PDB file of C-alpha atoms in Angstrom:
ATOM      1  CA  MET A   4      17.415  -9.827  10.769  1.00  0.00           C
ATOM      2  CA  ILE A   5      15.904  -8.521   7.533  1.00  0.00           C
ATOM      3  CA  LEU A   6      14.243  -5.116   7.687  1.00  0.00           C
ATOM      4  CA  ALA A   7      11.462  -4.433   5.196  1.00  0.00           C
ATOM      5  CA  GLY A   8       9.488  -1.257   4.730  1.00  0.00           C
ATOM      6  CA  ASP A   9       6.547  -0.119   2.631  1.00  0.00           C
ATOM      7  CA  ILE A  10       6.635   3.668   2.254  1.00  0.00           C
ATOM      8  CA  GLY A  11       3.417   5.129   0.880  1.00  0.00           C
ATOM      9  CA  GLY A  12       1.960   8.587   0.560  1.00  0.00           C
ATOM     10  CA  THR A  13      -0.563   7.850   3.311  1.00  0.00           C
ATOM     11  CA  LYS A  14       0.961   5.104   5.450  1.00  0.00           C
ATOM     12  CA  THR A  15       4.421   3.689   6.138  1.00  0.00           C
ATOM     13  CA  THR A  16       4.880   0.172   7.494  1.00  0.00           C
ATOM     14  CA  PHE A  17       8.039  -1.490   8.813  1.00  0.00           C
ATOM     15  CA  ALA A  18       8.611  -5.116   9.802  1.00  0.00           C
ATOM     16  CA  LEU A  19      11.388  -7.545  10.634  1.00  0.00           C
ATOM     17  CA  TYR A  20      11.855 -11.005   9.147  1.00  0.00           C
ATOM     18  CA  GLU A  21      14.061 -13.839  10.272  1.00  0.00           C
ATOM     19  CA  ASP A  22      16.379 -15.037   7.524  1.00  0.00           C
ATOM     20  CA  ASP A  23      14.749 -18.391   6.863  1.00  0.00           C
ATOM     21  CA  ALA A  24      11.192 -17.769   8.030  1.00  0.00           C
ATOM     22  CA  PRO A  25       8.179 -17.752   5.662  1.00  0.00           C
ATOM     23  CA  TYR A  26       7.560 -14.287   4.268  1.00  0.00           C
ATOM     24  CA  SER A  27       4.090 -14.150   5.769  1.00  0.00           C
ATOM     25  CA  GLU A  28       5.613 -14.284   9.257  1.00  0.00           C
ATOM     26  CA  ALA A  29       6.493 -10.637   9.746  1.00  0.00           C
ATOM     27  CA  LEU A  30       7.725  -9.563  13.169  1.00  0.00           C
ATOM     28  CA  CYS A  31       7.473  -6.221  14.988  1.00  0.00           C
ATOM     29  CA  VAL A  32       5.078  -4.799  12.412  1.00  0.00           C
ATOM     30  CA  GLN A  33       4.449  -1.088  12.960  1.00  0.00           C
ATOM     31  CA  HIS A  34       2.348   1.374  10.982  1.00  0.00           C
ATOM     32  CA  TYR A  35       2.921   5.135  10.820  1.00  0.00           C
ATOM     33  CA  HIS A  36       1.101   8.075   9.243  1.00  0.00           C
ATOM     34  CA  SER A  37       3.615   9.235   6.650  1.00  0.00           C
ATOM     35  CA  GLN A  38       2.441  12.845   6.597  1.00  0.00           C
ATOM     36  CA  GLU A  39       3.248  13.257  10.301  1.00  0.00           C
ATOM     37  CA  TYR A  40       6.993  12.956   9.703  1.00  0.00           C
ATOM     38  CA  PRO A  41       9.211  15.584   8.012  1.00  0.00           C
ATOM     39  CA  HIS A  42      11.535  13.061   6.363  1.00  0.00           C
ATOM     40  CA  PHE A  43      12.280   9.344   6.088  1.00  0.00           C
ATOM     41  CA  PHE A  44      15.021   9.279   8.715  1.00  0.00           C
ATOM     42  CA  ALA A  45      12.626  10.623  11.345  1.00  0.00           C
ATOM     43  CA  ILE A  46      10.224   7.747  10.898  1.00  0.00           C
ATOM     44  CA  LEU A  47      12.909   5.036  10.605  1.00  0.00           C
ATOM     45  CA  ASP A  48      14.746   6.371  13.686  1.00  0.00           C
ATOM     46  CA  HIS A  49      11.534   5.951  15.644  1.00  0.00           C
ATOM     47  CA  TYR A  50      11.060   2.349  14.507  1.00  0.00           C
ATOM     48  CA  LEU A  51      14.639   1.129  14.954  1.00  0.00           C
ATOM     49  CA  GLN A  52      14.892   2.621  18.434  1.00  0.00           C
ATOM     50  CA  ALA A  53      11.723   0.748  19.376  1.00  0.00           C
ATOM     51  CA  VAL A  54      12.742  -2.691  18.039  1.00  0.00           C
ATOM     52  CA  ASN A  55      16.466  -2.511  18.944  1.00  0.00           C
ATOM     53  CA  GLN A  56      17.552  -5.347  16.620  1.00  0.00           C
ATOM     54  CA  ASP A  57      20.685  -6.055  14.573  1.00  0.00           C
ATOM     55  CA  ILE A  58      19.811  -5.496  10.897  1.00  0.00           C
ATOM     56  CA  HIS A  59      22.123  -6.852   8.208  1.00  0.00           C
ATOM     57  CA  VAL A  60      20.023  -6.267   5.081  1.00  0.00           C
ATOM     58  CA  ALA A  61      17.076  -3.951   4.355  1.00  0.00           C
ATOM     59  CA  CYS A  62      14.742  -3.296   1.480  1.00  0.00           C
ATOM     60  CA  PHE A  63      12.178  -0.522   1.214  1.00  0.00           C
ATOM     61  CA  SER A  64       9.183  -0.422  -1.100  1.00  0.00           C
ATOM     62  CA  VAL A  65       8.723   3.197  -2.194  1.00  0.00           C
ATOM     63  CA  ALA A  66       5.838   4.909  -3.988  1.00  0.00           C
ATOM     64  CA  GLY A  67       7.842   6.510  -6.791  1.00  0.00           C
ATOM     65  CA  PRO A  68      10.421   5.778  -9.466  1.00  0.00           C
ATOM     66  CA  VAL A  69      13.761   4.410  -8.214  1.00  0.00           C
ATOM     67  CA  PHE A  70      16.955   5.324 -10.067  1.00  0.00           C
ATOM     68  CA  GLU A  71      20.359   4.022  -8.939  1.00  0.00           C
ATOM     69  CA  GLY A  72      19.320   3.699  -5.320  1.00  0.00           C
ATOM     70  CA  HIS A  73      17.540   7.057  -5.140  1.00  0.00           C
ATOM     71  CA  CYS A  74      13.851   7.892  -5.011  1.00  0.00           C
ATOM     72  CA  GLN A  75      12.043  11.211  -4.781  1.00  0.00           C
ATOM     73  CA  THR A  76       8.590  10.198  -3.598  1.00  0.00           C
ATOM     74  CA  LEU A  77       5.714  11.711  -5.551  1.00  0.00           C
ATOM     75  CA  ASN A  78       3.161  12.083  -2.758  1.00  0.00           C
ATOM     76  CA  LEU A  79       5.636  12.971   0.016  1.00  0.00           C
ATOM     77  CA  PRO A  80       8.446  15.564   0.184  1.00  0.00           C
ATOM     78  CA  TRP A  81      10.948  12.789   0.914  1.00  0.00           C
ATOM     79  CA  LEU A  82      14.177  11.901  -0.881  1.00  0.00           C
ATOM     80  CA  LEU A  83      15.374   8.367  -0.147  1.00  0.00           C
ATOM     81  CA  ASP A  84      19.005   7.400  -0.768  1.00  0.00           C
ATOM     82  CA  ALA A  85      20.122   3.794  -0.192  1.00  0.00           C
ATOM     83  CA  ASP A  86      23.758   4.794   0.420  1.00  0.00           C
ATOM     84  CA  LYS A  87      22.805   7.365   3.054  1.00  0.00           C
ATOM     85  CA  ILE A  88      20.567   4.831   4.816  1.00  0.00           C
ATOM     86  CA  THR A  89      23.491   2.386   4.843  1.00  0.00           C
ATOM     87  CA  GLN A  90      25.825   4.987   6.331  1.00  0.00           C
ATOM     88  CA  ARG A  91      23.398   6.274   8.962  1.00  0.00           C
ATOM     89  CA  TYR A  92      22.302   2.891  10.309  1.00  0.00           C
ATOM     90  CA  HIS A  93      25.383   0.765   9.483  1.00  0.00           C
ATOM     91  CA  ILE A  94      23.315  -1.763   7.564  1.00  0.00           C
ATOM     92  CA  LYS A  95      25.491  -3.807   5.209  1.00  0.00           C
ATOM     93  CA  LYS A  96      23.056  -3.844   2.285  1.00  0.00           C
ATOM     94  CA  VAL A  97      20.139  -1.501   1.601  1.00  0.00           C
ATOM     95  CA  PHE A  98      17.862  -1.679  -1.425  1.00  0.00           C
ATOM     96  CA  LEU A  99      15.021   0.506  -2.719  1.00  0.00           C
ATOM     97  CA  LEU A 100      12.242  -0.910  -4.882  1.00  0.00           C
ATOM     98  CA  ASN A 101       9.346   0.812  -6.556  1.00  0.00           C
ATOM     99  CA  ASP A 102       6.264  -0.151  -4.550  1.00  0.00           C
ATOM    100  CA  LEU A 103       4.647  -2.015  -7.429  1.00  0.00           C
ATOM    101  CA  GLN A 104       7.852  -3.879  -8.171  1.00  0.00           C
ATOM    102  CA  ALA A 105       7.856  -4.914  -4.512  1.00  0.00           C
ATOM    103  CA  THR A 106       4.206  -5.978  -4.828  1.00  0.00           C
ATOM    104  CA  ALA A 107       5.165  -8.003  -7.900  1.00  0.00           C
ATOM    105  CA  TYR A 108       7.840  -9.795  -5.859  1.00  0.00           C
ATOM    106  CA  GLY A 109       5.241 -10.289  -3.160  1.00  0.00           C
ATOM    107  CA  THR A 110       2.909 -12.119  -5.556  1.00  0.00           C
ATOM    108  CA  LEU A 111       5.612 -14.770  -5.961  1.00  0.00           C
ATOM    109  CA  VAL A 112       5.226 -15.763  -2.290  1.00  0.00           C
ATOM    110  CA  LEU A 113       1.524 -14.942  -1.934  1.00  0.00           C
ATOM    111  CA  PRO A 114      -0.453 -17.781  -0.260  1.00  0.00           C
ATOM    112  CA  GLU A 115      -3.451 -19.101  -2.182  1.00  0.00           C
ATOM    113  CA  ALA A 116      -5.714 -17.986   0.666  1.00  0.00           C
ATOM    114  CA  GLU A 117      -4.636 -14.373   0.121  1.00  0.00           C
ATOM    115  CA  LYS A 118      -5.978 -14.014  -3.419  1.00  0.00           C
ATOM    116  CA  VAL A 119      -9.346 -14.307  -5.159  1.00  0.00           C
ATOM    117  CA  LEU A 120      -9.894 -15.253  -8.799  1.00  0.00           C
ATOM    118  CA  LEU A 121     -12.293 -12.763 -10.403  1.00  0.00           C
ATOM    119  CA  ASN A 122     -13.029 -14.690 -13.599  1.00  0.00           C
ATOM    120  CA  PRO A 123     -13.395 -18.374 -12.603  1.00  0.00           C
ATOM    121  CA  ASP A 124     -16.065 -18.925 -15.279  1.00  0.00           C
ATOM    122  CA  GLN A 125     -13.577 -18.033 -18.036  1.00  0.00           C
ATOM    123  CA  VAL A 126     -10.292 -19.597 -16.928  1.00  0.00           C
ATOM    124  CA  ASP A 127      -9.290 -22.862 -15.262  1.00  0.00           C
ATOM    125  CA  CYS A 128      -6.539 -22.373 -12.654  1.00  0.00           C
ATOM    126  CA  ILE A 129      -6.891 -25.757 -10.977  1.00  0.00           C
ATOM    127  CA  GLY A 130      -3.550 -27.532 -10.894  1.00  0.00           C
ATOM    128  CA  ALA A 131      -0.522 -25.871 -12.460  1.00  0.00           C
ATOM    129  CA  PRO A 132      -0.946 -22.091 -12.879  1.00  0.00           C
ATOM    130  CA  PRO A 133      -0.761 -20.726 -16.423  1.00  0.00           C
ATOM    131  CA  SER A 134       2.734 -19.801 -17.543  1.00  0.00           C
ATOM    132  CA  GLY A 135       3.834 -16.572 -19.176  1.00  0.00           C
ATOM    133  CA  ASN A 136       4.324 -12.968 -18.188  1.00  0.00           C
ATOM    134  CA  ARG A 137       2.259 -11.431 -15.402  1.00  0.00           C
ATOM    135  CA  ALA A 138       1.351  -7.881 -14.472  1.00  0.00           C
ATOM    136  CA  VAL A 139       0.156  -5.987 -11.410  1.00  0.00           C
ATOM    137  CA  ILE A 140      -2.141  -2.967 -11.269  1.00  0.00           C
ATOM    138  CA  ALA A 141      -2.909  -1.284  -7.951  1.00  0.00           C
ATOM    139  CA  PRO A 142      -5.125   1.747  -7.311  1.00  0.00           C
ATOM    140  CA  GLY A 143      -4.491   3.410  -3.956  1.00  0.00           C
ATOM    141  CA  THR A 144      -3.165   6.870  -3.141  1.00  0.00           C
ATOM    142  CA  GLY A 145      -2.042   6.776  -6.782  1.00  0.00           C
ATOM    143  CA  LEU A 146      -2.103   4.127  -9.516  1.00  0.00           C
ATOM    144  CA  GLY A 147       0.798   1.694  -9.717  1.00  0.00           C
ATOM    145  CA  GLU A 148       1.612  -0.827 -12.430  1.00  0.00           C
ATOM    146  CA  ALA A 149       4.370  -3.418 -12.779  1.00  0.00           C
ATOM    147  CA  LEU A 150       5.362  -6.305 -15.033  1.00  0.00           C
ATOM    148  CA  LEU A 151       6.756  -9.755 -14.287  1.00  0.00           C
ATOM    149  CA  TYR A 152       8.759 -11.138 -17.209  1.00  0.00           C
ATOM    150  CA  TRP A 153       8.773 -14.950 -17.449  1.00  0.00           C
ATOM    151  CA  ASP A 154      12.046 -16.352 -18.841  1.00  0.00           C
ATOM    152  CA  GLY A 155      10.815 -19.933 -18.945  1.00  0.00           C
ATOM    153  CA  SER A 156      11.969 -20.845 -15.449  1.00  0.00           C
ATOM    154  CA  LYS A 157      11.444 -17.841 -13.175  1.00  0.00           C
ATOM    155  CA  TYR A 158       9.868 -14.386 -12.965  1.00  0.00           C
ATOM    156  CA  HIS A 159      11.692 -11.062 -13.151  1.00  0.00           C
ATOM    157  CA  PRO A 160       9.565  -8.213 -11.710  1.00  0.00           C
ATOM    158  CA  SER A 161      10.059  -4.830 -13.332  1.00  0.00           C
ATOM    159  CA  ALA A 162       8.756  -1.432 -12.265  1.00  0.00           C
ATOM    160  CA  SER A 163       6.828   0.925 -14.503  1.00  0.00           C
ATOM    161  CA  GLU A 164       5.077   4.275 -14.289  1.00  0.00           C
ATOM    162  CA  GLY A 165       2.234   3.153 -16.519  1.00  0.00           C
ATOM    163  CA  GLY A 166      -0.351   4.703 -14.232  1.00  0.00           C
ATOM    164  CA  HIS A 167       0.696   8.083 -15.595  1.00  0.00           C
ATOM    165  CA  SER A 168      -0.057   7.175 -19.218  1.00  0.00           C
ATOM    166  CA  ASP A 169      -2.820   9.034 -21.052  1.00  0.00           C
ATOM    167  CA  PHE A 170      -6.422   8.191 -20.213  1.00  0.00           C
ATOM    168  CA  ALA A 171      -8.250   6.941 -23.317  1.00  0.00           C
ATOM    169  CA  PRO A 172     -12.057   7.295 -23.293  1.00  0.00           C
ATOM    170  CA  ARG A 173     -14.056   4.408 -24.780  1.00  0.00           C
ATOM    171  CA  ASN A 174     -17.542   5.892 -25.147  1.00  0.00           C
ATOM    172  CA  ALA A 175     -19.570   9.110 -25.050  1.00  0.00           C
ATOM    173  CA  LEU A 176     -19.715   9.160 -21.238  1.00  0.00           C
ATOM    174  CA  GLU A 177     -15.940   8.903 -20.934  1.00  0.00           C
ATOM    175  CA  ILE A 178     -15.430  11.527 -23.643  1.00  0.00           C
ATOM    176  CA  ALA A 179     -17.545  13.865 -21.502  1.00  0.00           C
ATOM    177  CA  LEU A 180     -15.432  12.814 -18.520  1.00  0.00           C
ATOM    178  CA  LEU A 181     -12.219  13.649 -20.371  1.00  0.00           C
ATOM    179  CA  LYS A 182     -13.548  17.114 -21.231  1.00  0.00           C
ATOM    180  CA  PHE A 183     -14.453  17.609 -17.560  1.00  0.00           C
ATOM    181  CA  LEU A 184     -10.941  16.597 -16.519  1.00  0.00           C
ATOM    182  CA  PHE A 185      -9.271  18.873 -19.038  1.00  0.00           C
ATOM    183  CA  GLU A 186     -10.822  21.774 -17.135  1.00  0.00           C
ATOM    184  CA  LYS A 187      -8.803  20.660 -14.099  1.00  0.00           C
ATOM    185  CA  TYR A 188      -5.587  19.184 -15.501  1.00  0.00           C
ATOM    186  CA  ALA A 189      -3.269  19.797 -18.456  1.00  0.00           C
ATOM    187  CA  HIS A 190      -2.480  16.078 -18.574  1.00  0.00           C
ATOM    188  CA  VAL A 191      -5.127  13.461 -17.798  1.00  0.00           C
ATOM    189  CA  SER A 192      -3.642  10.131 -16.781  1.00  0.00           C
ATOM    190  CA  TYR A 193      -5.296   6.952 -15.549  1.00  0.00           C
ATOM    191  CA  GLU A 194      -4.046   7.828 -12.053  1.00  0.00           C
ATOM    192  CA  ARG A 195      -6.340  10.878 -12.090  1.00  0.00           C
ATOM    193  CA  LEU A 196      -9.245   8.400 -12.102  1.00  0.00           C
ATOM    194  CA  LEU A 197      -8.024   5.085 -10.706  1.00  0.00           C
ATOM    195  CA  SER A 198      -6.988   6.149  -7.215  1.00  0.00           C
ATOM    196  CA  GLY A 199      -8.568   7.339  -3.991  1.00  0.00           C
ATOM    197  CA  PRO A 200      -8.584  10.985  -5.140  1.00  0.00           C
ATOM    198  CA  GLY A 201      -9.658   9.783  -8.578  1.00  0.00           C
ATOM    199  CA  LEU A 202     -12.752   8.097  -7.184  1.00  0.00           C
ATOM    200  CA  PHE A 203     -13.821  11.403  -5.648  1.00  0.00           C
ATOM    201  CA  THR A 204     -13.147  13.141  -8.983  1.00  0.00           C
ATOM    202  CA  LEU A 205     -15.406  10.610 -10.695  1.00  0.00           C
ATOM    203  CA  TYR A 206     -18.111  11.334  -8.114  1.00  0.00           C
ATOM    204  CA  GLN A 207     -17.876  15.065  -8.811  1.00  0.00           C
ATOM    205  CA  PHE A 208     -18.232  14.362 -12.525  1.00  0.00           C
ATOM    206  CA  MET A 209     -21.172  11.987 -12.112  1.00  0.00           C
ATOM    207  CA  LYS A 210     -22.946  14.420  -9.816  1.00  0.00           C
ATOM    208  CA  ILE A 211     -22.897  17.014 -12.604  1.00  0.00           C
ATOM    209  CA  HIS A 212     -23.374  14.662 -15.548  1.00  0.00           C
ATOM    210  CA  SER A 213     -26.248  12.651 -14.084  1.00  0.00           C
ATOM    211  CA  GLN A 214     -27.719  15.598 -12.166  1.00  0.00           C
ATOM    212  CA  GLY A 215     -27.437  13.686  -8.897  1.00  0.00           C
ATOM    213  CA  ASP A 216     -29.286  14.780  -5.801  1.00  0.00           C
ATOM    214  CA  ASP A 217     -27.625  17.580  -3.862  1.00  0.00           C
ATOM    215  CA  ASP A 218     -27.694  15.874  -0.463  1.00  0.00           C
ATOM    216  CA  PRO A 219     -26.259  18.347   2.090  1.00  0.00           C
ATOM    217  CA  VAL A 220     -25.601  15.561   4.619  1.00  0.00           C
ATOM    218  CA  LEU A 221     -23.575  13.581   2.076  1.00  0.00           C
ATOM    219  CA  THR A 222     -21.740  16.727   0.997  1.00  0.00           C
ATOM    220  CA  GLU A 223     -20.769  17.379   4.607  1.00  0.00           C
ATOM    221  CA  ARG A 224     -19.636  13.789   5.119  1.00  0.00           C
ATOM    222  CA  LEU A 225     -17.487  13.929   1.993  1.00  0.00           C
ATOM    223  CA  THR A 226     -15.597  16.872   3.459  1.00  0.00           C
ATOM    224  CA  SER A 227     -15.140  15.356   6.921  1.00  0.00           C
ATOM    225  CA  GLU A 228     -14.510  11.690   6.050  1.00  0.00           C
ATOM    226  CA  ASP A 229     -12.385   9.771   3.534  1.00  0.00           C
ATOM    227  CA  PRO A 230     -14.310  10.454   0.305  1.00  0.00           C
ATOM    228  CA  ALA A 231     -13.191   7.301  -1.514  1.00  0.00           C
ATOM    229  CA  ALA A 232     -14.128   5.025   1.384  1.00  0.00           C
ATOM    230  CA  LEU A 233     -17.484   6.766   1.845  1.00  0.00           C
ATOM    231  CA  ILE A 234     -18.383   6.651  -1.862  1.00  0.00           C
ATOM    232  CA  SER A 235     -17.509   2.951  -1.987  1.00  0.00           C
ATOM    233  CA  GLU A 236     -19.542   2.211   1.150  1.00  0.00           C
ATOM    234  CA  LEU A 237     -22.633   4.045  -0.093  1.00  0.00           C
ATOM    235  CA  ALA A 238     -22.350   2.462  -3.528  1.00  0.00           C
ATOM    236  CA  LEU A 239     -22.086  -1.091  -2.176  1.00  0.00           C
ATOM    237  CA  SER A 240     -25.035  -0.525   0.150  1.00  0.00           C
ATOM    238  CA  GLN A 241     -27.065   1.061  -2.692  1.00  0.00           C
ATOM    239  CA  SER A 242     -27.594   4.102  -0.447  1.00  0.00           C
ATOM    240  CA  SER A 243     -26.751   6.725  -3.077  1.00  0.00           C
ATOM    241  CA  ALA A 244     -27.597   6.501  -6.766  1.00  0.00           C
ATOM    242  CA  CYS A 245     -24.771   8.872  -7.645  1.00  0.00           C
ATOM    243  CA  CYS A 246     -22.255   6.784  -5.687  1.00  0.00           C
ATOM    244  CA  VAL A 247     -23.495   3.618  -7.413  1.00  0.00           C
ATOM    245  CA  LYS A 248     -22.906   5.205 -10.824  1.00  0.00           C
ATOM    246  CA  THR A 249     -19.523   6.492  -9.674  1.00  0.00           C
ATOM    247  CA  LEU A 250     -18.303   3.075  -8.565  1.00  0.00           C
ATOM    248  CA  ASP A 251     -19.664   1.507 -11.765  1.00  0.00           C
ATOM    249  CA  LEU A 252     -17.576   3.928 -13.812  1.00  0.00           C
ATOM    250  CA  PHE A 253     -14.495   3.449 -11.631  1.00  0.00           C
ATOM    251  CA  VAL A 254     -14.627  -0.348 -11.929  1.00  0.00           C
ATOM    252  CA  SER A 255     -15.266  -0.222 -15.665  1.00  0.00           C
ATOM    253  CA  ILE A 256     -12.276   2.060 -16.289  1.00  0.00           C
ATOM    254  CA  LEU A 257     -10.150  -0.119 -14.007  1.00  0.00           C
ATOM    255  CA  GLY A 258     -11.143  -3.194 -16.015  1.00  0.00           C
ATOM    256  CA  ALA A 259     -10.302  -1.443 -19.276  1.00  0.00           C
ATOM    257  CA  GLU A 260      -6.859  -0.335 -18.076  1.00  0.00           C
ATOM    258  CA  ALA A 261      -6.136  -3.776 -16.613  1.00  0.00           C
ATOM    259  CA  GLY A 262      -6.940  -5.169 -20.060  1.00  0.00           C
ATOM    260  CA  ASN A 263      -4.616  -2.616 -21.654  1.00  0.00           C
ATOM    261  CA  LEU A 264      -1.845  -3.705 -19.295  1.00  0.00           C
ATOM    262  CA  ALA A 265      -2.511  -7.374 -20.044  1.00  0.00           C
ATOM    263  CA  LEU A 266      -2.067  -6.713 -23.766  1.00  0.00           C
ATOM    264  CA  LYS A 267       1.078  -4.617 -23.344  1.00  0.00           C
ATOM    265  CA  ALA A 268       2.708  -7.231 -21.094  1.00  0.00           C
ATOM    266  CA  LEU A 269       1.132 -10.198 -22.919  1.00  0.00           C
ATOM    267  CA  ALA A 270       0.295 -11.311 -19.389  1.00  0.00           C
ATOM    268  CA  THR A 271      -0.879 -14.852 -20.115  1.00  0.00           C
ATOM    269  CA  GLY A 272       0.307 -15.797 -16.616  1.00  0.00           C
ATOM    270  CA  GLY A 273      -2.268 -13.507 -15.046  1.00  0.00           C
ATOM    271  CA  ILE A 274      -3.151 -10.010 -13.899  1.00  0.00           C
ATOM    272  CA  TYR A 275      -2.992  -9.188 -10.184  1.00  0.00           C
ATOM    273  CA  LEU A 276      -5.078  -6.386  -8.664  1.00  0.00           C
ATOM    274  CA  GLY A 277      -3.492  -4.806  -5.600  1.00  0.00           C
ATOM    275  CA  GLY A 278      -3.672  -1.601  -3.604  1.00  0.00           C
ATOM    276  CA  GLY A 279      -5.842  -0.527  -0.732  1.00  0.00           C
ATOM    277  CA  ILE A 280      -9.066   0.093  -2.648  1.00  0.00           C
ATOM    278  CA  VAL A 281      -9.821  -3.182  -4.431  1.00  0.00           C
ATOM    279  CA  PRO A 282     -10.319  -5.499  -1.415  1.00  0.00           C
ATOM    280  CA  LYS A 283     -12.919  -3.068  -0.086  1.00  0.00           C
ATOM    281  CA  ILE A 284     -14.970  -3.218  -3.307  1.00  0.00           C
ATOM    282  CA  LEU A 285     -14.645  -6.965  -3.926  1.00  0.00           C
ATOM    283  CA  PRO A 286     -18.428  -7.495  -4.289  1.00  0.00           C
ATOM    284  CA  LYS A 287     -18.502  -4.957  -7.116  1.00  0.00           C
ATOM    285  CA  LEU A 288     -15.412  -6.417  -8.788  1.00  0.00           C
ATOM    286  CA  LYS A 289     -17.109  -9.819  -8.796  1.00  0.00           C
ATOM    287  CA  ASP A 290     -20.037  -8.665 -10.928  1.00  0.00           C
ATOM    288  CA  SER A 291     -19.724  -8.423 -14.710  1.00  0.00           C
ATOM    289  CA  THR A 292     -18.636  -4.762 -14.886  1.00  0.00           C
ATOM    290  CA  PHE A 293     -14.893  -5.282 -14.436  1.00  0.00           C
ATOM    291  CA  ILE A 294     -14.433  -8.421 -16.524  1.00  0.00           C
ATOM    292  CA  ARG A 295     -16.617  -7.107 -19.345  1.00  0.00           C
ATOM    293  CA  ALA A 296     -14.409  -4.020 -19.648  1.00  0.00           C
ATOM    294  CA  PHE A 297     -11.276  -6.158 -19.246  1.00  0.00           C
ATOM    295  CA  VAL A 298     -12.043  -8.398 -22.230  1.00  0.00           C
ATOM    296  CA  GLU A 299     -13.553  -5.804 -24.586  1.00  0.00           C
ATOM    297  CA  LYS A 300     -10.476  -5.541 -26.826  1.00  0.00           C
ATOM    298  CA  GLY A 301     -11.929  -6.217 -30.273  1.00  0.00           C
ATOM    299  CA  ARG A 302      -9.974  -8.907 -32.125  1.00  0.00           C
ATOM    300  CA  TYR A 303      -8.031  -9.768 -28.950  1.00  0.00           C
ATOM    301  CA  SER A 304     -11.049 -10.346 -26.722  1.00  0.00           C
ATOM    302  CA  ALA A 305     -10.599 -14.126 -27.007  1.00  0.00           C
ATOM    303  CA  LEU A 306      -7.049 -13.834 -25.661  1.00  0.00           C
ATOM    304  CA  LEU A 307      -8.168 -11.682 -22.709  1.00  0.00           C
ATOM    305  CA  ARG A 308     -10.817 -14.258 -21.768  1.00  0.00           C
ATOM    306  CA  LYS A 309      -8.037 -16.806 -21.147  1.00  0.00           C
ATOM    307  CA  ILE A 310      -6.072 -14.582 -18.725  1.00  0.00           C
ATOM    308  CA  PRO A 311      -6.754 -15.121 -15.011  1.00  0.00           C
ATOM    309  CA  VAL A 312      -7.378 -11.999 -12.956  1.00  0.00           C
ATOM    310  CA  TRP A 313      -6.495 -12.268  -9.280  1.00  0.00           C
ATOM    311  CA  LEU A 314      -7.383  -9.841  -6.502  1.00  0.00           C
ATOM    312  CA  ILE A 315      -4.730  -9.599  -3.769  1.00  0.00           C
ATOM    313  CA  LEU A 316      -6.231  -9.708  -0.276  1.00  0.00           C
ATOM    314  CA  ASP A 317      -3.055  -9.344   1.803  1.00  0.00           C
ATOM    315  CA  PRO A 318      -2.428  -5.614   2.455  1.00  0.00           C
ATOM    316  CA  GLN A 319       1.223  -6.377   3.255  1.00  0.00           C
ATOM    317  CA  THR A 320       2.110  -7.966  -0.092  1.00  0.00           C
ATOM    318  CA  ALA A 321       4.585  -5.190  -0.971  1.00  0.00           C
ATOM    319  CA  LEU A 322       6.177  -5.529   2.466  1.00  0.00           C
ATOM    320  CA  HIS A 323       6.613  -9.292   2.011  1.00  0.00           C
ATOM    321  CA  GLY A 324       7.942  -8.681  -1.485  1.00  0.00           C
ATOM    322  CA  ALA A 325      10.575  -6.289  -0.154  1.00  0.00           C
ATOM    323  CA  ALA A 326      11.629  -8.898   2.416  1.00  0.00           C
ATOM    324  CA  TYR A 327      11.769 -11.587  -0.287  1.00  0.00           C
ATOM    325  CA  TYR A 328      13.981  -9.380  -2.453  1.00  0.00           C
ATOM    326  CA  ALA A 329      16.259  -8.509   0.471  1.00  0.00           C
ATOM    327  CA  SER A 330      16.632 -12.192   1.347  1.00  0.00           C
ATOM    328  CA  SER A 331      17.681 -12.990  -2.220  1.00  0.00           C
ATOM    329  CA  LYS A 332      20.451 -10.370  -2.006  1.00  0.00           C
ATOM    330  CA  ARG A 333      22.041 -11.509   1.285  1.00  0.00           C
TER     331      ARG A 333
END
């Protein structure tokens, strides 16, 4: 059996895969709240005792940079070590992948039904998909980015920490936003904005900047519920003007950074949007806000208009990607 895991700051998922089965056919899928466990071994012990299967290769998608089989997760106090996992569980081969690198591998086996083209009016993806490099950008607990280099015959996914690059404002509103953020942080990265916590930060800014209504009921709900989910819900239902403006700004900045990534990777093969937030705001991503910001790159706008932008629907794409990678290393 192949063991795959997706270790995130909020949720950890494990699954088993038979050696020759399609990667969408995950077995014994279990989800855990990451914050409830003191370390990685505690959560994996729990899963392996429950499934009681012989594992010969494992791969774990981890939210953080991976160096020589080690990863110190950024949003959890966990240190993962591939060698120690091998020794503890007697698994022949254990691999760690950055979560976005795993997602990138997952896009290579992603069924057509599990993705949505956001710019069908600009690009034609009927028949053979466009060739060339690809890239993945995924807002969730943080902001992940990855590249897929095309060598002419196959793709080579590569991790990055591009989500931590400097936020670059494009207009007067975003300059005001940057000044607001500098009061909170010494370094303002795109992750400070394009993430679940970032969406709430944008709401706080818009509430001040646009002098939004001070609704005590909404304020109470934002403290007792998931702020990002609530802001998105109220924006999509047009129930809060401030939330509508917040989501507009979030999607515009996401489009701009996706365009930046497309230029840096020369991603003529396409941009893939992943993470837990984007499927929930699909109606907003389908309007002109995202694509307009994506293509507004001056002399290179014509190039950006030719690049397909796909939204990943399958929340287990990183998990499938980890299994795909593990299978290739048997």
